[in-house]
Coordinates of C-alpha atoms and ligand atoms in Angstrom, one line a residue:
X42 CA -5.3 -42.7 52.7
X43 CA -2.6 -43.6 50.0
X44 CA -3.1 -46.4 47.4
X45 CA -1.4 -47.7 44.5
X46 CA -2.7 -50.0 41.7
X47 CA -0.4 -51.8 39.0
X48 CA 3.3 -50.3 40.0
X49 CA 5.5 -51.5 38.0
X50 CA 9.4 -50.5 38.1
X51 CA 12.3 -51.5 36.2
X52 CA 16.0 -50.8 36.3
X53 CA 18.5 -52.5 33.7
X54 CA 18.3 -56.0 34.3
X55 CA 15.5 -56.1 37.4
X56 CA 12.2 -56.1 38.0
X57 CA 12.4 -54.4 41.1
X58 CA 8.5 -53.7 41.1
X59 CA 5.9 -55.7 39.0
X60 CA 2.1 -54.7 39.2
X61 CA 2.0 -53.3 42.9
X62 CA -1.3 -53.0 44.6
X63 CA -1.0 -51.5 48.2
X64 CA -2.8 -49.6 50.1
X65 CA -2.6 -47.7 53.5
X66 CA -5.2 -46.8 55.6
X67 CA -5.2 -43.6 58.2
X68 CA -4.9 -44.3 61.3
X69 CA -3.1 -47.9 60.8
X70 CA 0.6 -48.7 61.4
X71 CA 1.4 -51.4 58.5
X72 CA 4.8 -52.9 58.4
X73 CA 5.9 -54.3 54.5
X74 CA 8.3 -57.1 54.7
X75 CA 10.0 -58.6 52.1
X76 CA 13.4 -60.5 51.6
X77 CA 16.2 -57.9 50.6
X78 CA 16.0 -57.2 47.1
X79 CA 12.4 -57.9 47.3
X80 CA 11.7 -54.4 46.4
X81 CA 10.7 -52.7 49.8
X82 CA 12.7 -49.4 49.5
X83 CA 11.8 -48.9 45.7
X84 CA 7.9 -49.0 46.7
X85 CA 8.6 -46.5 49.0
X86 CA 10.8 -44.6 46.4
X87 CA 7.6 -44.6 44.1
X88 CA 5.5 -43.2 46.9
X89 CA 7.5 -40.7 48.1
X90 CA 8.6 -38.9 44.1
X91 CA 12.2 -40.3 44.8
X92 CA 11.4 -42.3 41.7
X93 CA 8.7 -42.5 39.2
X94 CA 7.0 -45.6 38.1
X95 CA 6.8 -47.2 34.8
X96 CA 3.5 -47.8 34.5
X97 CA 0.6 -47.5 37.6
X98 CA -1.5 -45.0 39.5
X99 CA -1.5 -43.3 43.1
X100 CA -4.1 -41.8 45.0
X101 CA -3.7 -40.0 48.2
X102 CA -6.5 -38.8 50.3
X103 CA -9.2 -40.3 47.3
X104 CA -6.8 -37.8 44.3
X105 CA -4.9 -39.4 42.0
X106 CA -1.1 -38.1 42.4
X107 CA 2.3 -38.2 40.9
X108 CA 4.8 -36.9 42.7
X109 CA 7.6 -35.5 40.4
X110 CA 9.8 -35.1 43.5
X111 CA 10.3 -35.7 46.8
X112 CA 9.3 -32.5 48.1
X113 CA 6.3 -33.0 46.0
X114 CA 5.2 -35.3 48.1
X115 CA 7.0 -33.6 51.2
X116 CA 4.3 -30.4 50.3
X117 CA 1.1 -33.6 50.2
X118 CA 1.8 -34.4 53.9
X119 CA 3.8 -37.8 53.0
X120 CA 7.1 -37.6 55.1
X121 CA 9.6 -40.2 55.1
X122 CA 12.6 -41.5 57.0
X123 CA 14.9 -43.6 54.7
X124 CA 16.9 -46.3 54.8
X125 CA 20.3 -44.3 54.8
X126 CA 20.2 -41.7 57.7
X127 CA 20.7 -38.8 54.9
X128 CA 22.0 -36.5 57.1
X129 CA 24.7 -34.0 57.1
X130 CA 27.3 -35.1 59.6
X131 CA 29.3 -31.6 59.5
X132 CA 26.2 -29.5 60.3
X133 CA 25.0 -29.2 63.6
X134 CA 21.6 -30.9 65.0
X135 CA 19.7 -28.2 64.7
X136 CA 20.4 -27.4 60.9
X137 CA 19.4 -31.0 60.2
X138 CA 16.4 -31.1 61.7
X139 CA 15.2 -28.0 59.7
X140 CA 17.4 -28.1 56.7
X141 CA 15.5 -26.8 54.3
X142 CA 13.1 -24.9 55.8
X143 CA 14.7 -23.0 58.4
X144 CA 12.0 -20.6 60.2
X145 CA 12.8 -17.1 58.4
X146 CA 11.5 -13.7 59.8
X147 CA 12.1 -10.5 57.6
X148 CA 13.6 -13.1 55.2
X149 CA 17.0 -13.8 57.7
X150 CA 17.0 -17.5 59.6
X151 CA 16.5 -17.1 62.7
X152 CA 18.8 -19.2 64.8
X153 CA 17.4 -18.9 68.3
X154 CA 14.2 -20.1 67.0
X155 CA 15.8 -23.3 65.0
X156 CA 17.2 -24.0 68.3
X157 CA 14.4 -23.9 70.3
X158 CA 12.5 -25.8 68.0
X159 CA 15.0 -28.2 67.3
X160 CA 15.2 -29.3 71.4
X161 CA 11.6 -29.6 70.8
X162 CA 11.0 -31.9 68.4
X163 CA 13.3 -33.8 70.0
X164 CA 12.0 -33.5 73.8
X165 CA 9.0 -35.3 71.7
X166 CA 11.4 -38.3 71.2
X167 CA 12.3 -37.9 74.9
X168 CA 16.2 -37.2 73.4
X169 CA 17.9 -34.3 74.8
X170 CA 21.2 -33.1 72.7
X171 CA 23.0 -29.7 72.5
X172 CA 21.3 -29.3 69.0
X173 CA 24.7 -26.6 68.2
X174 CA 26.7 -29.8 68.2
X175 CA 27.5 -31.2 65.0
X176 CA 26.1 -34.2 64.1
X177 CA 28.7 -35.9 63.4
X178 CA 29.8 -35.8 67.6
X179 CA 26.6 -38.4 68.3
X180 CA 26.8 -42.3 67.8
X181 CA 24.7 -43.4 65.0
X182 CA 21.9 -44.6 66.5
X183 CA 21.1 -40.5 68.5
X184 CA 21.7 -39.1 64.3
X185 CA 18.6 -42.0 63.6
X186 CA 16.8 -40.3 66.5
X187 CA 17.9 -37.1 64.6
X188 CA 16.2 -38.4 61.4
X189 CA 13.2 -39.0 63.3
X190 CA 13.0 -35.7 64.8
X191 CA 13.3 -33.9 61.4
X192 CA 10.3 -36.4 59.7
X193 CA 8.3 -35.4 62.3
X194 CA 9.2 -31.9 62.6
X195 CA 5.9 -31.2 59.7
X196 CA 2.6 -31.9 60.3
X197 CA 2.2 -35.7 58.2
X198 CA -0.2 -37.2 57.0
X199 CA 2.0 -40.3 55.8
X200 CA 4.8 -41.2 58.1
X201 CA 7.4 -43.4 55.9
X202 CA 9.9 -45.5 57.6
X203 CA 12.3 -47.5 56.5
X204 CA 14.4 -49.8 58.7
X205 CA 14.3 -46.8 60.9
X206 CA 15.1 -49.3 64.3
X207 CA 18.5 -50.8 62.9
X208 CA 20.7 -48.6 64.8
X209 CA 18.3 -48.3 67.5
X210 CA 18.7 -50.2 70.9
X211 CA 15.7 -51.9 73.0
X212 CA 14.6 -48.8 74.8
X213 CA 15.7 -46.5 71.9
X214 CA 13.1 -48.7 70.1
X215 CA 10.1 -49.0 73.0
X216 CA 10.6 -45.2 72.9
X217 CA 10.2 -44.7 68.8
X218 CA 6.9 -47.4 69.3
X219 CA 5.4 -45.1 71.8
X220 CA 5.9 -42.1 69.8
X221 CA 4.2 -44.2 66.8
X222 CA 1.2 -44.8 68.6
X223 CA 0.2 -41.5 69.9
X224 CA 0.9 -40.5 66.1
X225 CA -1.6 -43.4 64.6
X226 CA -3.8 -42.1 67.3
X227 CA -4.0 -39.0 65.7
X228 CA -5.2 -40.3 62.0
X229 CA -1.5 -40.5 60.6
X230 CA -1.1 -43.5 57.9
X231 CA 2.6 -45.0 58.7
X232 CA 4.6 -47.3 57.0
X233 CA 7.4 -49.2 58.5
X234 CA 10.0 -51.4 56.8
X235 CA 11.7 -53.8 59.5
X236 CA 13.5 -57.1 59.7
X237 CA 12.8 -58.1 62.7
X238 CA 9.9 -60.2 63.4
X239 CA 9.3 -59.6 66.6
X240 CA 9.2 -55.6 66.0
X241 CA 6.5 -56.0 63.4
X242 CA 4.2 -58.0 66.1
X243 CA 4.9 -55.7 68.5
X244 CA 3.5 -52.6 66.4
X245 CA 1.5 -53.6 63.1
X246 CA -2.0 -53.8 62.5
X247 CA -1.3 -54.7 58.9
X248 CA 1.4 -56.9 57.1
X249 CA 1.9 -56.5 53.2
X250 CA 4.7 -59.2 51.9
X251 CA 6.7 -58.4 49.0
X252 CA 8.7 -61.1 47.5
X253 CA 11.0 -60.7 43.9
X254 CA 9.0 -57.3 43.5
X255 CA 5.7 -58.5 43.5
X256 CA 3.3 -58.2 46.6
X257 CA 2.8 -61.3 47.8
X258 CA -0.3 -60.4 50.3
X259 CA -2.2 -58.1 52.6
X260 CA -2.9 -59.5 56.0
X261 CA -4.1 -58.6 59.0
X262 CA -1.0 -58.9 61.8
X263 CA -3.5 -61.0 64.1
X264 CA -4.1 -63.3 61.4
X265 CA -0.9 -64.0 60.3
X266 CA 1.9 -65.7 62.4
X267 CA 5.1 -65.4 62.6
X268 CA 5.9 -69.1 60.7
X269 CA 3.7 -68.2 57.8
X270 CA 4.7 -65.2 57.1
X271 CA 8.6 -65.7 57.1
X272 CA 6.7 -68.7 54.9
X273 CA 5.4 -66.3 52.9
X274 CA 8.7 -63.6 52.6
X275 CA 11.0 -66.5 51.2
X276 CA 8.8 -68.5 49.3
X277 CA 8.0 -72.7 50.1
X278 CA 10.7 -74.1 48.4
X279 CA 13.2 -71.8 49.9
X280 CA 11.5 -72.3 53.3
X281 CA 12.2 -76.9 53.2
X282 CA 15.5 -76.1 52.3
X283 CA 15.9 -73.9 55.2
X284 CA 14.4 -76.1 57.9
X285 CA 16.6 -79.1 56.5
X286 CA 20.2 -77.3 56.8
X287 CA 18.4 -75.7 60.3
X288 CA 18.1 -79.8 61.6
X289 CA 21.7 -80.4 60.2
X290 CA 23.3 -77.1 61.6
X291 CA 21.2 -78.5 65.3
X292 CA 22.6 -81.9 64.3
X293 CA 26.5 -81.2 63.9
X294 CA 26.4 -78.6 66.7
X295 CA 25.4 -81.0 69.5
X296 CA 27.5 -83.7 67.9
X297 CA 30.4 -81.1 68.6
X298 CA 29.7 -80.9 71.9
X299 CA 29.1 -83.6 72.8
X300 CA 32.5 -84.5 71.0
X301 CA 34.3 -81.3 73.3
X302 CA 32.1 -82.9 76.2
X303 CA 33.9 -86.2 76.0
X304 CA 37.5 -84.6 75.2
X305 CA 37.3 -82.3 78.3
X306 CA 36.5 -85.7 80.7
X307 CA 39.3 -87.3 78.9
X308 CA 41.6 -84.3 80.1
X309 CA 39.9 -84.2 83.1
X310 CA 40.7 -87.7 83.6
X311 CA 44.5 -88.2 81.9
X312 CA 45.5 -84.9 84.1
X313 CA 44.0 -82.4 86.6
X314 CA 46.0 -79.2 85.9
X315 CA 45.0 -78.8 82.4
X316 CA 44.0 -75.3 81.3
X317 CA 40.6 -74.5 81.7
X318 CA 39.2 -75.2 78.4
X319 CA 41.2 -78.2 77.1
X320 CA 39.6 -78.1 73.9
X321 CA 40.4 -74.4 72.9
X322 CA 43.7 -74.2 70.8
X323 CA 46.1 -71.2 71.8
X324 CA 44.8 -67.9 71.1
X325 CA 45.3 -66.2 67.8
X326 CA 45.2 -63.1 69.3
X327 CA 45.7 -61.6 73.1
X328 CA 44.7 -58.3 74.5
X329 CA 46.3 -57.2 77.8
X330 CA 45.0 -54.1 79.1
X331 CA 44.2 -52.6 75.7
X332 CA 42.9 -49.5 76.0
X333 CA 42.3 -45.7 75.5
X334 CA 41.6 -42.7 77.3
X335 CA 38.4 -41.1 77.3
X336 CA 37.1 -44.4 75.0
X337 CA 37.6 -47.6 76.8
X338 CA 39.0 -48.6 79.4
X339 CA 42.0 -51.1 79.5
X340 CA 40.7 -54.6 78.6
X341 CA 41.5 -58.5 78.4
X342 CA 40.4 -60.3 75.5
X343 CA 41.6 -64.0 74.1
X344 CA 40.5 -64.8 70.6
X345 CA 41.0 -68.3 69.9
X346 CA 40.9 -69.8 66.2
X347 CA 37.8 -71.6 65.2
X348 CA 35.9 -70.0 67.9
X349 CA 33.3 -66.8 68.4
X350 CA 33.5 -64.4 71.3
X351 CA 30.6 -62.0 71.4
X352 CA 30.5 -59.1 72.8
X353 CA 27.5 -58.0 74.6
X354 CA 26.7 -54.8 76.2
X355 CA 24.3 -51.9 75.3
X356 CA 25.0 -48.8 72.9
X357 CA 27.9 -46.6 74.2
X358 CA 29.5 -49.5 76.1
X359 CA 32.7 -49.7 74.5
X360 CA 31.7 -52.5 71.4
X361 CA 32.6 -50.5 68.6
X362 CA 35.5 -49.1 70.7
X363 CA 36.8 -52.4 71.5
X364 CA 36.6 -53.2 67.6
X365 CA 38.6 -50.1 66.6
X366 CA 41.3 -50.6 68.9
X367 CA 41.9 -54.0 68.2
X368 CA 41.7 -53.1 64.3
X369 CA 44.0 -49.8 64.9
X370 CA 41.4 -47.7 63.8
X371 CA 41.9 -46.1 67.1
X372 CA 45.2 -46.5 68.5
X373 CA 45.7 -47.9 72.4
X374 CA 47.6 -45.3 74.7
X375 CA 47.8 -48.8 77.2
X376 CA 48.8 -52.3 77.3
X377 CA 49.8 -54.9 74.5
X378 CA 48.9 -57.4 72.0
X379 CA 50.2 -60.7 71.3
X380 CA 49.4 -62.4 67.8
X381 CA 50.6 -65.7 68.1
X382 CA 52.3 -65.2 71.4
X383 CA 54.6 -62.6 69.8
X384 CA 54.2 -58.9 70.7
X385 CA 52.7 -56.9 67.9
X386 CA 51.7 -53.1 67.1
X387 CA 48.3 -52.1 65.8
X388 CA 49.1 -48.5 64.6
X389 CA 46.9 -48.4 61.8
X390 CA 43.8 -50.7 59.9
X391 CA 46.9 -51.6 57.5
X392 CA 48.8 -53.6 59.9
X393 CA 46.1 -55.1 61.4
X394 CA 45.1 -56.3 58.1
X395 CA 48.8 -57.3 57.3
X396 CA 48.2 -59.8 60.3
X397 CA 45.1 -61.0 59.1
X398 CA 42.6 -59.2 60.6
X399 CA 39.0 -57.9 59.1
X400 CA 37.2 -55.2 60.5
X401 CA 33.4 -55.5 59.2
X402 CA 32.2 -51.7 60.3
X403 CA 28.4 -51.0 61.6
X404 CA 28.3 -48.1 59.6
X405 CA 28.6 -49.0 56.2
X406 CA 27.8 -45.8 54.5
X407 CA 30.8 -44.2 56.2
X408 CA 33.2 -46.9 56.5
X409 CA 31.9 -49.0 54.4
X410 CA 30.5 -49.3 50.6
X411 CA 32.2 -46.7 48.1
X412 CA 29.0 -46.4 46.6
X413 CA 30.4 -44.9 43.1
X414 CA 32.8 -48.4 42.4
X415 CA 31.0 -51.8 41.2
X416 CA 30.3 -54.5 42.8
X417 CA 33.2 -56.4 42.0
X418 CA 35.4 -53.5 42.9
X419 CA 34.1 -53.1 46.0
X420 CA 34.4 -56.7 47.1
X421 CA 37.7 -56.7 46.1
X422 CA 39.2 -53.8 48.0
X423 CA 40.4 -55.2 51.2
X424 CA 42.4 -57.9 49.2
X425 CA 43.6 -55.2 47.2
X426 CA 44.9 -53.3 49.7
X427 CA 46.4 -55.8 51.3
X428 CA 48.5 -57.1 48.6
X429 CA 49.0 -53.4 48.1
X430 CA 47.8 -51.3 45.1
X431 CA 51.0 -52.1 42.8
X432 CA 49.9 -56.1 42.7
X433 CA 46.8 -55.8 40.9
X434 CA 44.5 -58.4 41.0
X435 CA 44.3 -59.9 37.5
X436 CA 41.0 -59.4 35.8
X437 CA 39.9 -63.0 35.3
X438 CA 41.1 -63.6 39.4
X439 CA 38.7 -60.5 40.1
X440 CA 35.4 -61.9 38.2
X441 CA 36.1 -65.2 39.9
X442 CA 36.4 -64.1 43.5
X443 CA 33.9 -61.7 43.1
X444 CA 31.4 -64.3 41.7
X445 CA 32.4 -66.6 43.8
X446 CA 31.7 -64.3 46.6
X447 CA 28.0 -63.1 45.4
X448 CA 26.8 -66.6 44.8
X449 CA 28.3 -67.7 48.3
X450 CA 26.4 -64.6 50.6
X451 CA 23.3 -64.8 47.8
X452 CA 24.0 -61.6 47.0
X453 CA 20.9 -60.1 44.5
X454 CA 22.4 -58.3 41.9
X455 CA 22.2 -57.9 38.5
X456 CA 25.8 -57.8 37.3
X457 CA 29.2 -57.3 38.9
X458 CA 29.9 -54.4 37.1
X459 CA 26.8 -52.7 38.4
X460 CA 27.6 -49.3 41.1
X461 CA 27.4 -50.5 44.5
X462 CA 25.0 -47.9 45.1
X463 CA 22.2 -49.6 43.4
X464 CA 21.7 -52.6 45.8
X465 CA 19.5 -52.8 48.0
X466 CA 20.6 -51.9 51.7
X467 CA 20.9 -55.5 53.1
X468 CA 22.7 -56.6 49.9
X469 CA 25.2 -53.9 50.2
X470 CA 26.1 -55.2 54.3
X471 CA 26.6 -58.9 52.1
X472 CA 29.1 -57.1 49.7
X473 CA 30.9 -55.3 52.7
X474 CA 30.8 -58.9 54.3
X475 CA 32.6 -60.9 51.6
X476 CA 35.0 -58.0 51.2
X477 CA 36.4 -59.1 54.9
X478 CA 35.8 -62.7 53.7
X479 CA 37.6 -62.4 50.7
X480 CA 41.2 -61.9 52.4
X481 CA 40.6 -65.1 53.9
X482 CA 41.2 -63.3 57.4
X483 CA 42.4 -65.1 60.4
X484 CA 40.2 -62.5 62.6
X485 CA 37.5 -61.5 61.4
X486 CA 35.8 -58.4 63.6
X487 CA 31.8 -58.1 63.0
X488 CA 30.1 -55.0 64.3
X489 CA 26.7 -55.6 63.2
X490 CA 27.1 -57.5 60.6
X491 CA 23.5 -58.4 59.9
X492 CA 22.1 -55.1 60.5
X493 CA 19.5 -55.0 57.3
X494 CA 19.6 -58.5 56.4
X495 CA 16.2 -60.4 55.9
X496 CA 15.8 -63.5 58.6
X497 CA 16.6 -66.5 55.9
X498 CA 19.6 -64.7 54.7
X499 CA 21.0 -64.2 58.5
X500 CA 20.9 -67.9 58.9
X501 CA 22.5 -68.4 55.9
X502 CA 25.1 -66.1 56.7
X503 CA 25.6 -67.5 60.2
X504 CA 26.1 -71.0 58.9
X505 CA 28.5 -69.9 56.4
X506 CA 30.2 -67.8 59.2
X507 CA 30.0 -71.2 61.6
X508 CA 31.8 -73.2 58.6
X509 CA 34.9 -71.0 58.2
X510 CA 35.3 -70.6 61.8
X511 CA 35.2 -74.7 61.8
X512 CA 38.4 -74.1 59.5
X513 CA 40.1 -72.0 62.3
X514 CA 38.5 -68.4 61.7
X515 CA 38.4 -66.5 64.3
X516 CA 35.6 -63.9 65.3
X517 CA 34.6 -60.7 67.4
X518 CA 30.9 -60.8 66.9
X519 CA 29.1 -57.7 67.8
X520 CA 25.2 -57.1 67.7
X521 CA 22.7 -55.4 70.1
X522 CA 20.6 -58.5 69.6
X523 CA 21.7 -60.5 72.8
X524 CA 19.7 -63.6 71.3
X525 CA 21.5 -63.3 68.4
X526 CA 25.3 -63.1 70.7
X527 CA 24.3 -66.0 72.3
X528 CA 23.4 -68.3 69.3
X529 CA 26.7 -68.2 67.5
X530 CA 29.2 -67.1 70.4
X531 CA 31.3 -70.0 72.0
X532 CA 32.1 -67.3 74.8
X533 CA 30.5 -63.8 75.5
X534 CA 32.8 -61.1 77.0
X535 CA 29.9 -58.2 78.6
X536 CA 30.9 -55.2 78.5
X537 CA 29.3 -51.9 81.1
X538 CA 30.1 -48.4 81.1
X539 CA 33.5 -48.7 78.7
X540 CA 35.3 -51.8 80.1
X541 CA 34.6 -55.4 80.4
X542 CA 32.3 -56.9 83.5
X543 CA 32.3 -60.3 83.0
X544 CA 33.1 -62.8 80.3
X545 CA 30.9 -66.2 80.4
X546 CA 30.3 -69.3 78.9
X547 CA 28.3 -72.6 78.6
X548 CA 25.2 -72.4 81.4
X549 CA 26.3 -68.9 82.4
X550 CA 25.9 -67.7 78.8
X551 CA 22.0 -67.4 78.9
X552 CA 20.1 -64.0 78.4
X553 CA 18.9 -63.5 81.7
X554 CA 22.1 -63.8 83.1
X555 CA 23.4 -61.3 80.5
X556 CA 20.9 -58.8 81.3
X557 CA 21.4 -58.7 84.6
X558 CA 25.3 -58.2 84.0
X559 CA 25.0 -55.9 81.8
X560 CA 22.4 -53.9 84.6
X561 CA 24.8 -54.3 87.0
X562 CA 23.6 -57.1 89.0
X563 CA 24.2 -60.7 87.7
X564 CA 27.0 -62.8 89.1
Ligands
ATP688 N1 18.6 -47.4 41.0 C1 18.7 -48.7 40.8 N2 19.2 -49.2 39.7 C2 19.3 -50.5 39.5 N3 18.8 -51.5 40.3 C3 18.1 -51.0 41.4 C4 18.1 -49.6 41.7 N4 17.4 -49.5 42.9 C5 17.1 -50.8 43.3 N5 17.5 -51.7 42.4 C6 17.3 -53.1 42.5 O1 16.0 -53.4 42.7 C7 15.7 -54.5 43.5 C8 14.9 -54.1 44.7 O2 15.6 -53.3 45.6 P1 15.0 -52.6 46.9 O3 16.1 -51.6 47.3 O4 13.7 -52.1 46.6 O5 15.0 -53.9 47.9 P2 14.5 -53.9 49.4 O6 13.3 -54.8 49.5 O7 14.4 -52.6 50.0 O8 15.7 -54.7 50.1 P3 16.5 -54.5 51.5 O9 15.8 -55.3 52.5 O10 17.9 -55.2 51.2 O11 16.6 -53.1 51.8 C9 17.1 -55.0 43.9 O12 17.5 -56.0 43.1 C10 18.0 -53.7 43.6 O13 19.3 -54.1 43.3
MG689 MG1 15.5 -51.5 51.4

């Protein structure tokens, strides 16, 4: 249905595409996985007229093509979801769906028939949403659903999507799969860009791997498991390395166990009415009955340095809402926090970073990246602002953090100086990452932090994540991957319907168990 032959694409100082061949055939769901920076989003940039290629050729349907703009190829049947829900969060539902081409009679826009058609193309999606709301008035992951609704709003021939389950929860997802069947059913060619592993298996026929902007290879999903083809995304070398520092991180985990194992007898032994968890110095920070009308309800949380609490729970349970208050992005109408056993108020994200605190957002368009500033500049920003605008950071101070910083989270770029903008998504959640990490916080609050980020680099990040909390860093660690919760967090607080349910640890702390919590029935 749609081939290329010989992409090639370069920006200043990157290869981002070097003789591509790819091809798509109807009927097929193929998944393209790469590392990030590997050059994913600028393929489908070339495909879809967002960009044009250096050199190369396109055919669609058996004709050659160049698409001079998106809706060029929009007009050809290829429709695309991209990486950045590209919305407009002030307009309602409706109008985003058909931006663009709202249904006109006698030349006006007719609004009841938007409507109506809107609440259709989404009662494909099984989603039901006053469609006069704004958009703005939905979580992220219902605008995605959004997204999805106005790509498939048009007949397609080529469904593009990129990342487009990030945001989305488990059923969210199973629901998005089901619609992508009955579409390949129907002859559509789609294209999916994913991180997860597991997602791919679950819906690919077809695998193409990109790695430093070259395709790596074609495969046949069947043929190709998992092993080989994360083998494949990051390259052999890269791959030892990584299964030697995964046999350390194994190694000094259960040697700190076993070290807290033997430390808790001793207690156990010197003394019976020893706190609970002998090994756990006081709590950085305490929440008593922090909460908020109409957002969460009041809540207790400890967060101890040089340990992880994870919160688990599904979208709409009060994660992010926990997160805000305790960054005073939201402010509590109930309770109090203690930092350091004193009594302290959260009014705004200024104190709480004036007491140490970093608040790594899930959305990192809104709250995020300031896409016009470098690099450096963005990196730097939280530091900034908390040493306050009128103690600038002196410029040799600024390259050296920021470098510092880059080389630390492996961030691909190809100068400091460079617009934010122009990284690739997952390298842009590693910038917003060492922005929190360059305060040197003493909390450090993670809503999704590796939301884009290729499976080597999320290890890498976790162990570097695992070291500073070693040092006394403490973190909130938020992700709708339980799997994920449960292999960093020490403790995992579960949260249901706004509040907190249950908080467990050690043998309680398994998925199962968390599932059933979070359904309502585990113990
Ligand atoms: N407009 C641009 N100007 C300069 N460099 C760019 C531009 N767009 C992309 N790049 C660079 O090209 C390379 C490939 O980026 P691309 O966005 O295609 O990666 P990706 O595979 O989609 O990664 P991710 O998984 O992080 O989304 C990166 O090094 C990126 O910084
Ligand atoms: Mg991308």
């Amino acid at each position: 249905m749609l081939t290329t032959s010989g992409i090639t694409k370069i920006f200043p100082g990157v290869k981002a595409l070097q003789h591509v061949d790819f091809r798509l055939f109807p009927g097929e769901i193929h998944t393209l996985m790469g590392q990030n920076g590997a050059g994913k989003s600028t393929l489908i940039n070339v495909l879809t007229g967002v960009l044009q290629p250096d050199t190369g050729t396109m055919h669609l349907g058996g004709k050659v093509i160049a698409f001079g703009s998106p809706q060029d190829a929009e007009a050809a049947g290829v429709r695309t979801l991209y990486q950045e829900v590209n919305l407009c969060p002030n307009l309602s539902v409706a109008e985003n769906i058909f931006a663009g081409r709202q249904p006109k009679r006698f030349g006006a826009i007719h609004w009841s028939d938007i409507k109506q058609r809107a609440q259709a193309a989404l009662a494909r999606l099984d989603v039901s949403l006053d469609v006069s709301r704004s958009l703005d008035a939905y979580p992220i992951a219902v605008q995605q659903m959004v997204a999805i609704a106005r790509a498939l709003s048009v007949d397609a021939r080529v469904l593009i999507l990129d990342e487009p389950t990030s945001s989305l929860d488990d059923g969210e997802v199973a629901q998005l799969f089901k619609i992508l069947r009955h579409l390949k059913q129907s002859g559509i060619a789609i294209l999916f860009v994913t991180h997860f592993i597991e997602q791919t298996y679950a819906i690919s026929d077809r695998i193409t791997v990109m790695r430093n902007g070259e395709r790596e290879g074609e495969y046949l999903a069947r043929d190709l498991p998992p092993d080989q083809l994360v083998a494949k995304m990051v390259g052999h070398e890269r791959m030892s390395e990584r299964l030697r520092k995964a046999d350390e991180h194994q190694e000094a985990h259960e040697a700190q166990e076993a070290q807290e194992a033997h430390e808790a007898h001793e207690a156990h032994e010197a003394q019976e009415a020893r706190p609970p968890s002998p090994s756990a110095p006081p709590p950085f920070i305490e929440l008593r009955g922090i909460g908020r009308r109409g957002s969460m309800q009041p809540i207790d949380l400890d967060l101890h340095p040089g340990r992880i609490l994870g919160l688990a729970g599904l979208l709409g349970s009060g994660r992010t809402e926990t997160a805000r208050l305790l960054f005073g992005a939201d402010r509590a109408d109930s309770g109090t926090i203690l930092i350091e056993g004193r009594p302290v108020r959260l009014r705004s994200p200024r104190d709480a970073v004036g007491h140490g605190i970093g608040y790594c957002a899930e959305d990192r368009k809104k709250e995020g990246i300031v896409a016009e500033l470098s690099i450096r500049e963005n990196i730097l920003l939280a530091l900034q602002a908390r040493r306050g605008w009128w103690r600038k950071i002196s410029r040799p101070r600024a390259h050296e953090l920021a470098d510092l910083w880059i080389e630390r989270l492996g961030i691909k770029a190809a100068d400091a100086d460079q617009p934010i903008g122009l990284l690739s998504g997952g390298n842009q959640q590693k910038a917003l990452l060492a922005r929190w990490l360059a305060t040197d916080p003493k909390l450090l609050i993670l809503d999704e932090p590796t939301r884009g980020i290729d499976v080597a680099a999320k290890f890498d990040i976790m162990d570097r994540l695992l070291a500073l909390c070693a040092n006394g860093l403490s973190i909130l660690f938020i992700s709708s991957e339980i799997s994920e919760v449960l292999r960093v967090s020490h403790r995992v607080a579960v949260l249901r319907d706004r509040r907190k349910i249950a908080e467990v640890a050690g043998t309680a702390s398994n998925e199962d168990n968390i599932y059933r919590l979070i359904a309502g029935s585990g113990e």
